[in-house]
XYZ file of C-alpha atoms in Angstrom:
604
model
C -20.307 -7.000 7.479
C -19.366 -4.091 9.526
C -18.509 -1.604 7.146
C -17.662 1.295 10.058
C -13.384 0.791 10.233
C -13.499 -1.701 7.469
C -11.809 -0.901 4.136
C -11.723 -4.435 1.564
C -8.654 -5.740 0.698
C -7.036 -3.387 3.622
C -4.300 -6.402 4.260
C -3.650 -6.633 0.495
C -3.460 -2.906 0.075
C -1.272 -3.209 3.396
C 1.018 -5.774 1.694
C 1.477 -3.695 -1.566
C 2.264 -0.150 0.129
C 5.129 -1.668 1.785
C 6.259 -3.399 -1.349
C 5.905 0.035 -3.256
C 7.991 1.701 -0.403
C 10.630 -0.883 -0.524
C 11.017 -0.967 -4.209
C 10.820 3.180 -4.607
C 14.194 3.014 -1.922
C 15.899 0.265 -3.791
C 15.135 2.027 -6.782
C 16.582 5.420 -5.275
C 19.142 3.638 -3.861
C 20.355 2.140 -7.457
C 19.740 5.478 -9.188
C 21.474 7.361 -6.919
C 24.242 5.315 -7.002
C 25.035 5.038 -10.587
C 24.427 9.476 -11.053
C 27.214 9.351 -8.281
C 29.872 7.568 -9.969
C 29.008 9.610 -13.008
C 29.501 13.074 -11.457
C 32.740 12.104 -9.132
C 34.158 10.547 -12.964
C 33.173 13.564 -14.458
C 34.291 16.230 -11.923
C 37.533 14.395 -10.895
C 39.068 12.393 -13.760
C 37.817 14.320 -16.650
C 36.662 13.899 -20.095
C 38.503 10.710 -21.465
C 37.521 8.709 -17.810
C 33.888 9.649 -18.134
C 33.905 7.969 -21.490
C 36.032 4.874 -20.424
C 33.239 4.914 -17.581
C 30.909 5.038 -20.325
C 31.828 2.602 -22.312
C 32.144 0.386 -19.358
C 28.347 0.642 -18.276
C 27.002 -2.598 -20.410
C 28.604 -4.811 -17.807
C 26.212 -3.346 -15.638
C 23.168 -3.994 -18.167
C 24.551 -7.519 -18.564
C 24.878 -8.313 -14.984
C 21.215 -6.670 -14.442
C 19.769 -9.171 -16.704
C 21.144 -12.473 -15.273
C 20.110 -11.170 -11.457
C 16.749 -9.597 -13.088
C 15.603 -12.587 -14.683
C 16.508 -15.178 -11.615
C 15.252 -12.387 -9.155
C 12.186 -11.914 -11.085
C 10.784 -15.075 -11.683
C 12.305 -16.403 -7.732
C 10.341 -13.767 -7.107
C 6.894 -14.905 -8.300
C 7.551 -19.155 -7.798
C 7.974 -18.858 -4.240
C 4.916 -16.105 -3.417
C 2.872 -18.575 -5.138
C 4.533 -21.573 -3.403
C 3.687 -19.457 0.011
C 0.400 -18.959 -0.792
C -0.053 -22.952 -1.409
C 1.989 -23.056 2.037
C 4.419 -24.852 0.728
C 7.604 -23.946 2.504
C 9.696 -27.010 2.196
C 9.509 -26.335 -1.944
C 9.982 -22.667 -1.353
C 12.975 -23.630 0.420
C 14.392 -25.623 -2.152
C 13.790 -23.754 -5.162
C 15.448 -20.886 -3.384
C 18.639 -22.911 -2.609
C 18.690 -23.996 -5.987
C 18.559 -20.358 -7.578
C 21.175 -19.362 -5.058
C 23.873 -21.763 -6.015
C 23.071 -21.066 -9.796
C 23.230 -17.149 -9.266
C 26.493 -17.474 -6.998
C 27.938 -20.188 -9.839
C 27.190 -17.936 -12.709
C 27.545 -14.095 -11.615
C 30.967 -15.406 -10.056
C 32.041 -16.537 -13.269
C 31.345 -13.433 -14.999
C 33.366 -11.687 -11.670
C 36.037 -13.782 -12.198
C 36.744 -12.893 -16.487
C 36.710 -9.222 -14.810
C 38.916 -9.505 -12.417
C 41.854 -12.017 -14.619
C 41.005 -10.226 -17.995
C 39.737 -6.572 -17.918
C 41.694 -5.463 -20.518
C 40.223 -8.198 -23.282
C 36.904 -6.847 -21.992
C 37.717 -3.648 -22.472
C 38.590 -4.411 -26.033
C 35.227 -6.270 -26.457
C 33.247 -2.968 -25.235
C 35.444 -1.006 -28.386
C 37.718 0.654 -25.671
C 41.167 -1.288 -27.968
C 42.854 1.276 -31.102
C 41.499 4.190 -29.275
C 43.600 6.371 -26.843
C 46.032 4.617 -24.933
C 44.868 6.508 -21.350
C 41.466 5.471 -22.735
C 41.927 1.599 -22.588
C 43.804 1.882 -19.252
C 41.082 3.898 -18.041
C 38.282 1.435 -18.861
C 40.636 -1.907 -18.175
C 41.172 -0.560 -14.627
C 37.155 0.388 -13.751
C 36.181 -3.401 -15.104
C 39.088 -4.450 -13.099
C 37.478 -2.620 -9.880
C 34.037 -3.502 -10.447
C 35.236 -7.533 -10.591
C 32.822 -8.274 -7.490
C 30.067 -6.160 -8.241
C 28.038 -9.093 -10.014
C 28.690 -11.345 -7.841
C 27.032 -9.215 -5.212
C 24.284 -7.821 -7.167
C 23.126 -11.028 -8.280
C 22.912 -12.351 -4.712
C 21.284 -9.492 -3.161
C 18.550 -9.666 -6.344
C 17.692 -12.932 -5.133
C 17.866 -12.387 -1.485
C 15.976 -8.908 -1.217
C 12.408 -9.896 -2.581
C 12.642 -13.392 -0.033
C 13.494 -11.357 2.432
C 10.621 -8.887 2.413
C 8.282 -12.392 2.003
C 9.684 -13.390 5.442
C 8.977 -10.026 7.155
C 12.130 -8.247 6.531
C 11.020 -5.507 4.651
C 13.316 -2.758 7.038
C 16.461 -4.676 6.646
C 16.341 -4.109 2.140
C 15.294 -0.729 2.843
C 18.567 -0.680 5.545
C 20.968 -2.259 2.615
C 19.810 -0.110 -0.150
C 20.114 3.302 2.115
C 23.463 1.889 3.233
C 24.710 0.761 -0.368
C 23.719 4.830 -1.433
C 25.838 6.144 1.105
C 28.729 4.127 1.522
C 29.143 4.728 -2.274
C 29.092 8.505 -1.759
C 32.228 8.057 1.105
C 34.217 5.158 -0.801
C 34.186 7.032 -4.132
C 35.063 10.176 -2.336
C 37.519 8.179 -0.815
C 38.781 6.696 -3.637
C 39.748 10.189 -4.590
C 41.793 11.493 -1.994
C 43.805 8.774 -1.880
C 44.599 8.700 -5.561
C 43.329 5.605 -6.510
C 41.580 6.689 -10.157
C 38.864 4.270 -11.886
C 39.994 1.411 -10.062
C 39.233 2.994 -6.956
C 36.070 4.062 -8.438
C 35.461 0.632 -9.999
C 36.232 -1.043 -6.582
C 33.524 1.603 -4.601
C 30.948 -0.303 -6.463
C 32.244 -3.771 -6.218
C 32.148 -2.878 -1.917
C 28.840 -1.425 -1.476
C 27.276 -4.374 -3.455
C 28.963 -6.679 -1.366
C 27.685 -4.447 1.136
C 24.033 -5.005 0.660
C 24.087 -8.452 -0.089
C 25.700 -9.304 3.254
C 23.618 -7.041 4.703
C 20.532 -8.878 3.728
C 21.945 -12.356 4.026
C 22.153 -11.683 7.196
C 18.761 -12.361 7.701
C 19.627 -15.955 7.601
C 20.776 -15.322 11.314
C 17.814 -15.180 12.654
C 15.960 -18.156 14.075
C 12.259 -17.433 13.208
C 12.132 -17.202 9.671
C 10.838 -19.062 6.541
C 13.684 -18.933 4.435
C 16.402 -21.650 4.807
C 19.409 -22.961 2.809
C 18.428 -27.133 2.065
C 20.384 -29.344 -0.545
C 19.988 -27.668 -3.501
C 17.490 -30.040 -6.108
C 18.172 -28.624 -9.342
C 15.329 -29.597 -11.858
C 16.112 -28.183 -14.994
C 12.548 -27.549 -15.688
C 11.828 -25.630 -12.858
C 14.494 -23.440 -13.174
C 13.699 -22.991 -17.115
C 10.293 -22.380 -15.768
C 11.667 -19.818 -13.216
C 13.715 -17.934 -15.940
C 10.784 -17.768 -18.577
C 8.631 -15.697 -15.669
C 11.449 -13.676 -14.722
C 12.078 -12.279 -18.254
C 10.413 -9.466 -17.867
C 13.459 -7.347 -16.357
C 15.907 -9.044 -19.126
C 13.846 -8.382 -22.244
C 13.144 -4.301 -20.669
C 17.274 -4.163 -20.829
C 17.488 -5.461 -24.023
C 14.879 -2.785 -25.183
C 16.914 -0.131 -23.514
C 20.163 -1.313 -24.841
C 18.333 -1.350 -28.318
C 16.251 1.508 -28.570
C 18.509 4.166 -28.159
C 20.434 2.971 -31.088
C 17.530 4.126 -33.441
C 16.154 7.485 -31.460
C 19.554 8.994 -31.242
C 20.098 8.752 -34.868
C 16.226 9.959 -35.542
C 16.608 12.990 -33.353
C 20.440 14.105 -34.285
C 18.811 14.441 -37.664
C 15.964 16.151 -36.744
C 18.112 18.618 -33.873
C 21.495 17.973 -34.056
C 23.372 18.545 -30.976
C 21.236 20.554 -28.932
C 18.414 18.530 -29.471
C 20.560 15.065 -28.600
C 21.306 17.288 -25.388
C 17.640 17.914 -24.329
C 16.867 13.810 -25.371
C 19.994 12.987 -22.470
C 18.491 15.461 -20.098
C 14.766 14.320 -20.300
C 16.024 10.884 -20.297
C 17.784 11.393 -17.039
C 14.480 13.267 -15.757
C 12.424 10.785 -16.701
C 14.334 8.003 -14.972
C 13.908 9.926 -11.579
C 10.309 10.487 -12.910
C 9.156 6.783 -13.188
C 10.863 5.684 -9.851
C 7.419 5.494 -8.035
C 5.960 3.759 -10.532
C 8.848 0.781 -10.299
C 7.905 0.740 -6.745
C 4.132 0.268 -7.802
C 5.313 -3.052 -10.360
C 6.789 -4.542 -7.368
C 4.016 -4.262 -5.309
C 2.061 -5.573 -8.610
C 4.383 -8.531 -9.490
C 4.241 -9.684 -5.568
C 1.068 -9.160 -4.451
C -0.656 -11.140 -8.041
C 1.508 -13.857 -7.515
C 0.436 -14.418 -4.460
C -3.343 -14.210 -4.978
C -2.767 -16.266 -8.576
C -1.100 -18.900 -6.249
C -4.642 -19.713 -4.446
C -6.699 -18.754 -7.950
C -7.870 -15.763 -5.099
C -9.405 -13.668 -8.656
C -11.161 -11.194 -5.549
C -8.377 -10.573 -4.521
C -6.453 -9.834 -7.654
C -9.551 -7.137 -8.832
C -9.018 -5.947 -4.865
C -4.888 -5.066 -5.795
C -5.880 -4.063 -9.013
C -8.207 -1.053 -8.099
C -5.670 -0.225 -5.516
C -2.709 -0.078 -8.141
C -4.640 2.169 -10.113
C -5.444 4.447 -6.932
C -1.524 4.371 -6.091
C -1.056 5.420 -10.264
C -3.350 8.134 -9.843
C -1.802 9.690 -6.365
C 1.665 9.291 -7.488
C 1.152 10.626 -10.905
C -0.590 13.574 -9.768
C 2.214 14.362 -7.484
C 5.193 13.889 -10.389
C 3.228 15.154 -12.878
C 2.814 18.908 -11.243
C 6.173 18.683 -9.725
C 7.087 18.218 -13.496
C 4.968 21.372 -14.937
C 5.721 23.704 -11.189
C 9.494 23.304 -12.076
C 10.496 23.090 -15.564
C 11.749 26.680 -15.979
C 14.037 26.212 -13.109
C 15.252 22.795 -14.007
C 15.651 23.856 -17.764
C 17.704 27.080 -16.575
C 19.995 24.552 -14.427
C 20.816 22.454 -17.368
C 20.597 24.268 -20.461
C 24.282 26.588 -18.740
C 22.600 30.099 -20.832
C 21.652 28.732 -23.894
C 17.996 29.373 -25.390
C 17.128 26.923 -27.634
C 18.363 24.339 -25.466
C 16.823 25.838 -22.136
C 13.117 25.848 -24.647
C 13.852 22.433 -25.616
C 14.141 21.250 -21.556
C 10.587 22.682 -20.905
C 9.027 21.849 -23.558
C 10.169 17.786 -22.633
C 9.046 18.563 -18.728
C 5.641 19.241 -20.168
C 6.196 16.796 -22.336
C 6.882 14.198 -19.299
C 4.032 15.290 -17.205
C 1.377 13.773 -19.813
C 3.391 10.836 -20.228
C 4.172 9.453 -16.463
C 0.584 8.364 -15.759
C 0.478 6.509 -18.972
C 3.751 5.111 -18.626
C 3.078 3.440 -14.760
C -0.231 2.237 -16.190
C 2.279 0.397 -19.119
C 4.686 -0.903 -16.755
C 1.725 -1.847 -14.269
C 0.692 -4.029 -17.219
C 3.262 -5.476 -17.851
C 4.149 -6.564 -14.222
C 0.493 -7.938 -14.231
C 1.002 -10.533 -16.689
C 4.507 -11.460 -15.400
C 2.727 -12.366 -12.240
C -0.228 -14.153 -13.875
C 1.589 -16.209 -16.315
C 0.982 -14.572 -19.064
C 4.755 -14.109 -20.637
C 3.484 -14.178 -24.053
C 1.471 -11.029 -23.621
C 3.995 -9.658 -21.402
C 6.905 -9.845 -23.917
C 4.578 -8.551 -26.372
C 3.974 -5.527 -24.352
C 7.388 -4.975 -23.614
C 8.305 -4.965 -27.038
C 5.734 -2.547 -28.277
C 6.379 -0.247 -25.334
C 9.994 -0.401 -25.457
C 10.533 -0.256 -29.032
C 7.560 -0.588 -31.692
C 5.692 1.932 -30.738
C 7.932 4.346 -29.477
C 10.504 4.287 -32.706
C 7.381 4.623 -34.726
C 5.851 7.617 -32.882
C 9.160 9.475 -32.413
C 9.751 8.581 -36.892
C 6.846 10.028 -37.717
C 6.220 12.614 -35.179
C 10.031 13.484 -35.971
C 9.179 13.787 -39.524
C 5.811 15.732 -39.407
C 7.002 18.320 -35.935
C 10.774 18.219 -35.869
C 12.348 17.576 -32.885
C 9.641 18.790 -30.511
C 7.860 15.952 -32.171
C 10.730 13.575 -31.214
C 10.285 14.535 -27.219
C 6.449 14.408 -27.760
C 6.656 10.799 -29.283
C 7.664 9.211 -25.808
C 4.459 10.477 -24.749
C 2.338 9.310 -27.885
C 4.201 5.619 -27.487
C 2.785 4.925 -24.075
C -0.853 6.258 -25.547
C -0.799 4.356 -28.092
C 0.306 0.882 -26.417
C -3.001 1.323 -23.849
C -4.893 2.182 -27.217
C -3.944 -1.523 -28.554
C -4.421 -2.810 -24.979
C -8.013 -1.550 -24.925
C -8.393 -2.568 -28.495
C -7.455 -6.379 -27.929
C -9.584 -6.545 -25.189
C -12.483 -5.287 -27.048
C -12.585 -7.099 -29.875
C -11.640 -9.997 -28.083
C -14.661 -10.203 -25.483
C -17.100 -8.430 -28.517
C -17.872 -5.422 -26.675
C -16.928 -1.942 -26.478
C -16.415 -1.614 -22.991
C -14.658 -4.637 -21.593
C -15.490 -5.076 -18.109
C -12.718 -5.154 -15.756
C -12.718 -8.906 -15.065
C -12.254 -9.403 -18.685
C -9.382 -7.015 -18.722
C -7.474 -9.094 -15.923
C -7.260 -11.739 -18.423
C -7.374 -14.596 -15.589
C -6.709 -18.410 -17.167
C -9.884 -20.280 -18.069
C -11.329 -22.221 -15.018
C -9.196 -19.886 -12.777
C -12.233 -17.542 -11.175
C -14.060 -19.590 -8.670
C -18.089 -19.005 -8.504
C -19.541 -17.062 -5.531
C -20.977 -20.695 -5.084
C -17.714 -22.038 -4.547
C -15.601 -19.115 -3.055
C -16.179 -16.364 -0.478
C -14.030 -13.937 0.743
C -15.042 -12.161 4.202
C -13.341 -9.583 5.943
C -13.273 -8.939 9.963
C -12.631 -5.666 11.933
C -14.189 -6.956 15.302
C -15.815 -9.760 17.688
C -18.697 -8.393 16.349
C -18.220 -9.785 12.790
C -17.304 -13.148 13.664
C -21.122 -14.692 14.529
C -21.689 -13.031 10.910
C -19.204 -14.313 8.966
C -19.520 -17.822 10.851
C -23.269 -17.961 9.833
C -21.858 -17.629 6.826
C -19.742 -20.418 7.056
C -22.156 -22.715 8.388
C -24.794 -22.115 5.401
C -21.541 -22.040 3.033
C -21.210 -25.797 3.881
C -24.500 -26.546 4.430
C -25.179 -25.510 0.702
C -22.372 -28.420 -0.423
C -23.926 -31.228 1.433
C -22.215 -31.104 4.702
C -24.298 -32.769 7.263
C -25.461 -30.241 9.897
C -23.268 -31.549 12.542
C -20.102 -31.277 10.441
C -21.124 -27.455 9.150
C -21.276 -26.592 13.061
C -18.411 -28.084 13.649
C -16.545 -26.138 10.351
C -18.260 -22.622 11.465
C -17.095 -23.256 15.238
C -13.272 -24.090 14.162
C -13.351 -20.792 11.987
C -15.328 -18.807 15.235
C -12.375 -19.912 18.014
C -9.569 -19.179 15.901
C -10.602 -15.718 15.203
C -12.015 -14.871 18.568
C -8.551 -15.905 19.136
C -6.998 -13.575 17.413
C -9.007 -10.640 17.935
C -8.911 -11.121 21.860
C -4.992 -12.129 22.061
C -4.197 -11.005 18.791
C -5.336 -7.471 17.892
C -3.217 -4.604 19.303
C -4.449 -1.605 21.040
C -3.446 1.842 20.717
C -1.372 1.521 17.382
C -1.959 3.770 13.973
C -2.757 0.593 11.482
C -6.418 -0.877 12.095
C -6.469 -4.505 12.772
C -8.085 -7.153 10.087
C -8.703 -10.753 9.745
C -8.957 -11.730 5.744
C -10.782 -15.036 5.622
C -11.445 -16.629 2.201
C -13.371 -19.977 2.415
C -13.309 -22.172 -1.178
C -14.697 -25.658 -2.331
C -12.236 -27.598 -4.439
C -13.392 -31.116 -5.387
C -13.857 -32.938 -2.150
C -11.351 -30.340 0.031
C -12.836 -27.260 1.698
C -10.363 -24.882 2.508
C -10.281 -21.758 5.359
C -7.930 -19.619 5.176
C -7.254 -17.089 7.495
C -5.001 -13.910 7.221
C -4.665 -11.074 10.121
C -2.343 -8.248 10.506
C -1.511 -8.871 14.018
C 1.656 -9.212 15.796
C 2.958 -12.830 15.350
C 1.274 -16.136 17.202
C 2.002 -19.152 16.125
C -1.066 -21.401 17.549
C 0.103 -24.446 16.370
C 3.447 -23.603 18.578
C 1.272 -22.560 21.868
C -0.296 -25.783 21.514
C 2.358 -28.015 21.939
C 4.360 -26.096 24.436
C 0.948 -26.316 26.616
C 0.749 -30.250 26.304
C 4.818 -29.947 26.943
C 4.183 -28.261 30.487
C 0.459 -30.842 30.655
C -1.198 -27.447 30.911
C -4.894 -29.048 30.238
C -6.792 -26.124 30.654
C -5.024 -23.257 29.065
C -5.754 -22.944 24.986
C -8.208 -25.445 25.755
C -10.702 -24.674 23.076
C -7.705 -24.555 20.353
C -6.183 -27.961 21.462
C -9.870 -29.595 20.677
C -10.414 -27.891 17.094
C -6.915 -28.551 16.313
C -7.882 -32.648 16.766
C -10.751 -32.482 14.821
C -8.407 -30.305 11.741
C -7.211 -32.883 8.454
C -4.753 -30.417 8.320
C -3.487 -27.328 9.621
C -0.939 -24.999 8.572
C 0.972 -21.994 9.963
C 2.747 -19.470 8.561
C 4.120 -15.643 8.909
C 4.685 -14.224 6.002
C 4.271 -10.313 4.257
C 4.568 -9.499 8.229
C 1.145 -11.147 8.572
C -0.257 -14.588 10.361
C -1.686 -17.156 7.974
C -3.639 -19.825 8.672
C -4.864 -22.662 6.965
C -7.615 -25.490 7.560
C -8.620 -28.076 5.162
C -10.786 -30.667 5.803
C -11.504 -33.708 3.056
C -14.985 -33.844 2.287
C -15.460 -37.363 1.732
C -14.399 -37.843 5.346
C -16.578 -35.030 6.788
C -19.320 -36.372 5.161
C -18.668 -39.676 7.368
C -19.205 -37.702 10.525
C -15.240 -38.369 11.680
C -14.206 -34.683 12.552
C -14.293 -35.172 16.183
């Protein structure tokens, strides 16, 4: 192949950078958010609000768990039902998780909004001050709609990017950040306390969930309300692969239950201080690396979908590129300014201001370890692998991290409490790279046997090929291939012409109609050919600006244009089937033809 502007798995590694973008804004966006309505509680209502607002948050944890866990695993059912091109199921699985979201994050909108003050009393706010309980009863009361529109913008905002919408979730998450800045500001001036900060959030989320619904406007688009088929065991199916996101907030509600009390004994107050400031650092810290599990979770569902294994080792080394970039980056940014964020924080106190750098350093070892964790993790959501992915979770998120910060506590004080975050993360790749060894009998697993694909999932170079196209000049090449690719399964030589000339048309197609001049991103045509049974399979995936062939087709037949697209119209007659679709802003393409009736000579 012509290696000269040619970079493997470029449209992958296309598809996952703007799924890392798009999940480092929303992440931003979300962050940033929440720290806002902290400091205007903090600076304008004082110390009893900010704990009412405290108190409050676990709505926000429970809320993030339902829209998590139907996001999530909506998420990875309909890339793989793309990648089998099977819209019309997409479709309805999507209406079906829609109405389910809407019926149950509406409920939990409407107990908030008719009885704030009994949950209040369930979140302990009841026999404590009176200005207390009004305090928290009146934010619950104001953030009534704020599940209702989290939940739907969950499920809307990875669907969205799918059908080439990436720009408008980046738009609603920049949006939701800002309005929240003006309405809580807002909501000060004009006296309206925590209801009016309450009711901030319940906007914006409303906000961004009718910002992205209104992608349903347009006309060209994948994504489409049908009657809603709910199979109970396709939605228990859906919620089992979307647990990932629900069994991290449990670990977060849970762990901090345990390490407070460890390092209060160890530190006492100042030390609990540092632990709240690294934690907050360390949240801003790991927002690239949430960016990198969505690319991870999307882009292996995907490839899982049509058993692509090349393609999942082709994401995989580019993950682990992104981890090292983004790391390095953090990581000094981490060690070049931890004297000047410990001075901000630590208001002229020593021991406290010593405690801050010390975590920074601290923090700088542990990021790279952490994304490569939470990389994990994401990898076996999106191959199926919940098992191993709620084991992970629960080592990361708990086992191993109360045990390093007990005994680390125990043997270095409280600098061994900050260091055991660290240690945790270390320690959960140590058992990683342990199972694996003892598990495939060798030292050094190889990296296939790390990706821990199902049995009878990686397709032999016999079977599978995956061939990648910068130019005409590559296409004789990679239809030579073809042609010996079929005449190697028993297809007559008539039919393997016939097979290598559909593939050759198409992508002289594209390349002369298809591929854009003068623009910064190098054009690519993905082409992975498999033998399944009696069905081979082309598909084709460029990065070209939409053409829907199938479309040109029959509009030229419409106007009895005989001539135009005439070398199209004749391969599409002699297709079993072909599919179209634009998806991950790319054009896919897919041509099966049955075997048995190949073999027959009946393609033309």
């Amino acid at each position: 192949m012509n290696e000269r502007n040619l970079t493997k798995y470029s449209i992958l590694n296309q598809i996952g950078y703007n799924a890392f973008i798009t999940g480092m804004v929303v992440e931003i966006s979300t962050m940033g958010s929440a720290m806002i309505d902290g400091i205007v509680v903090a600076k304008s209502f004082g110390a009893v609000a900010m704990a009412a607002y405290g108190i409050s948050r676990p709505i926000f944890s429970i809320t993030g768990i339902i829209a998590g866990t139907l996001g999530g695993g909506l998420h990875i059912v309909c890339s793989q039902k793309l990648s089998r091109n099977d819209i019309q199921g997409l479709n309805k699985i999507f209406s079906a998780s829609f109405c389910i979201g809407a019926l149950i994050s509406g409920l939990l909108s409407m107990i908030l909004l008719f009885f704030p003050g009994q949950m209040a009393a369930f979140m302990g706010a009841q026999g404590r001050d009176e200005v207390f309980f009004a305090n928290a009863s009146a934010y619950l009361r104001g953030i009534a709609l704020m599940p209702f529109g989290l939940c739907l913008s969950s499920i809307l905002a990875p669907l969205t990017q799918i059908d080439n919408n990436k720009r408008l979730v980046r738009i609603a998450a920049l949006v939701q950040c800002a309005a929240n800045v003006i309405l809580d500001i807002l909501a000060v001036v004009l006296g309206l306390g925590m209801f009016g900060i309450g009711l901030a959030t319940s906007i914006v989320n409303l906000l961004s969930a009718g910002i992205i619904m209104s992608h349903l406007l347009k006309k060209n688009r994948l994504l489409h309300f049908v009657m809603p088929v709910i199979d109970p065991r396709e939605i228990i199916d859906l919620l089992y692969l979307g647990s990932a996101k629900a069994v991290r907030r449990i670990g977060n509600l849970l762990r901090p239950l345990i390490v407070n009390r460890i390092i209060l004994a160890c530190g006492g107050v100042i030390a609990m201080s540092a632990l709240s400031v690294r934690n907050d650092l360390f949240d801003v810290a790991i927002i690239p690396g949430s960016g990198l599990s969505e690319a991870i979770v999307m882009i292996t569902s995907y490839c899982y979908g049509e058993k692509n294994d090349d393609g999942i080792y082709g994401i995989g080394k580019y993950i682990h590129h992104m981890i090292f970039k983004t790391s390095l980056f953090i990581s000094g940014a981490l060690l070049l300014f931890a004297y000047p964020i410990a001075l901000f924080y630590s208001s002229g106190d020593p021991e406290l201001r010593k405690l801050i750098v010390f975590s920074c350093f601290v923090m700088a070892v542990q990021v790279p370890l952490n994304n490569l964790v939470n990389c994990r993790i994401y990898y076996l959501q999106g191959i199926h692998q919940i098992k191993k992915m709620q084991i992970v979770i629960i080592l990361s998120m708990l086992v191993c991290v109360v045990f390093c910060v007990y005994v680390m506590g125990n043997i270095f004080g409280v600098y061994g409490v900050l260091s055991g975050f660290a240690v945790s993360d270390l320690l959960v790749l140590v058992i990683i790279y342990v199972y694996h060894a003892v598990k495939s009998r060798k030292p050094l697993p190889s990296p296939m046997q790390m990706l821990e694909l199902p049995e009878g999932f990686v397709q032999s170079a016999r079977d599978a090929l995956s061939l990648y196209i910068s130019d005409r000049y590559d296409v004789s090449t990679v239809s030579g291939i073809i042609h010996n690719f079929c005449l190697k399964h028993g297809i007559n030589r008539r039919n393997s012409y016939l097979v290598a000339l559909s593939f050759e048309e198409l992508s002289m197609n594209t390349i002369i109609h298809g591929f854009p001049m003068n623009v910064s991103d190098s054009p690519y045509i993905d082409t992975r050919i498999t033998m399944d049974g009696n069905k081979l399979t082309i598909r084709m995936q460029d990065n070209c600006p939409k053409f829907d062939f199938l479309e040109a087709i029959k509009q030229d037949m419409e106007n009895k244009d005989a001539s135009y697209h005439i070398g199209l119209r004749i391969l599409r007659q002699s297709m079993n089937l072909t599919l179209y679709s634009r998806s991950y802003d790319t054009n896919v393409i897919v041509i099966e033809y049955d075997i048995g009736e190949v073999q027959e000579g009946n393609i033309l």
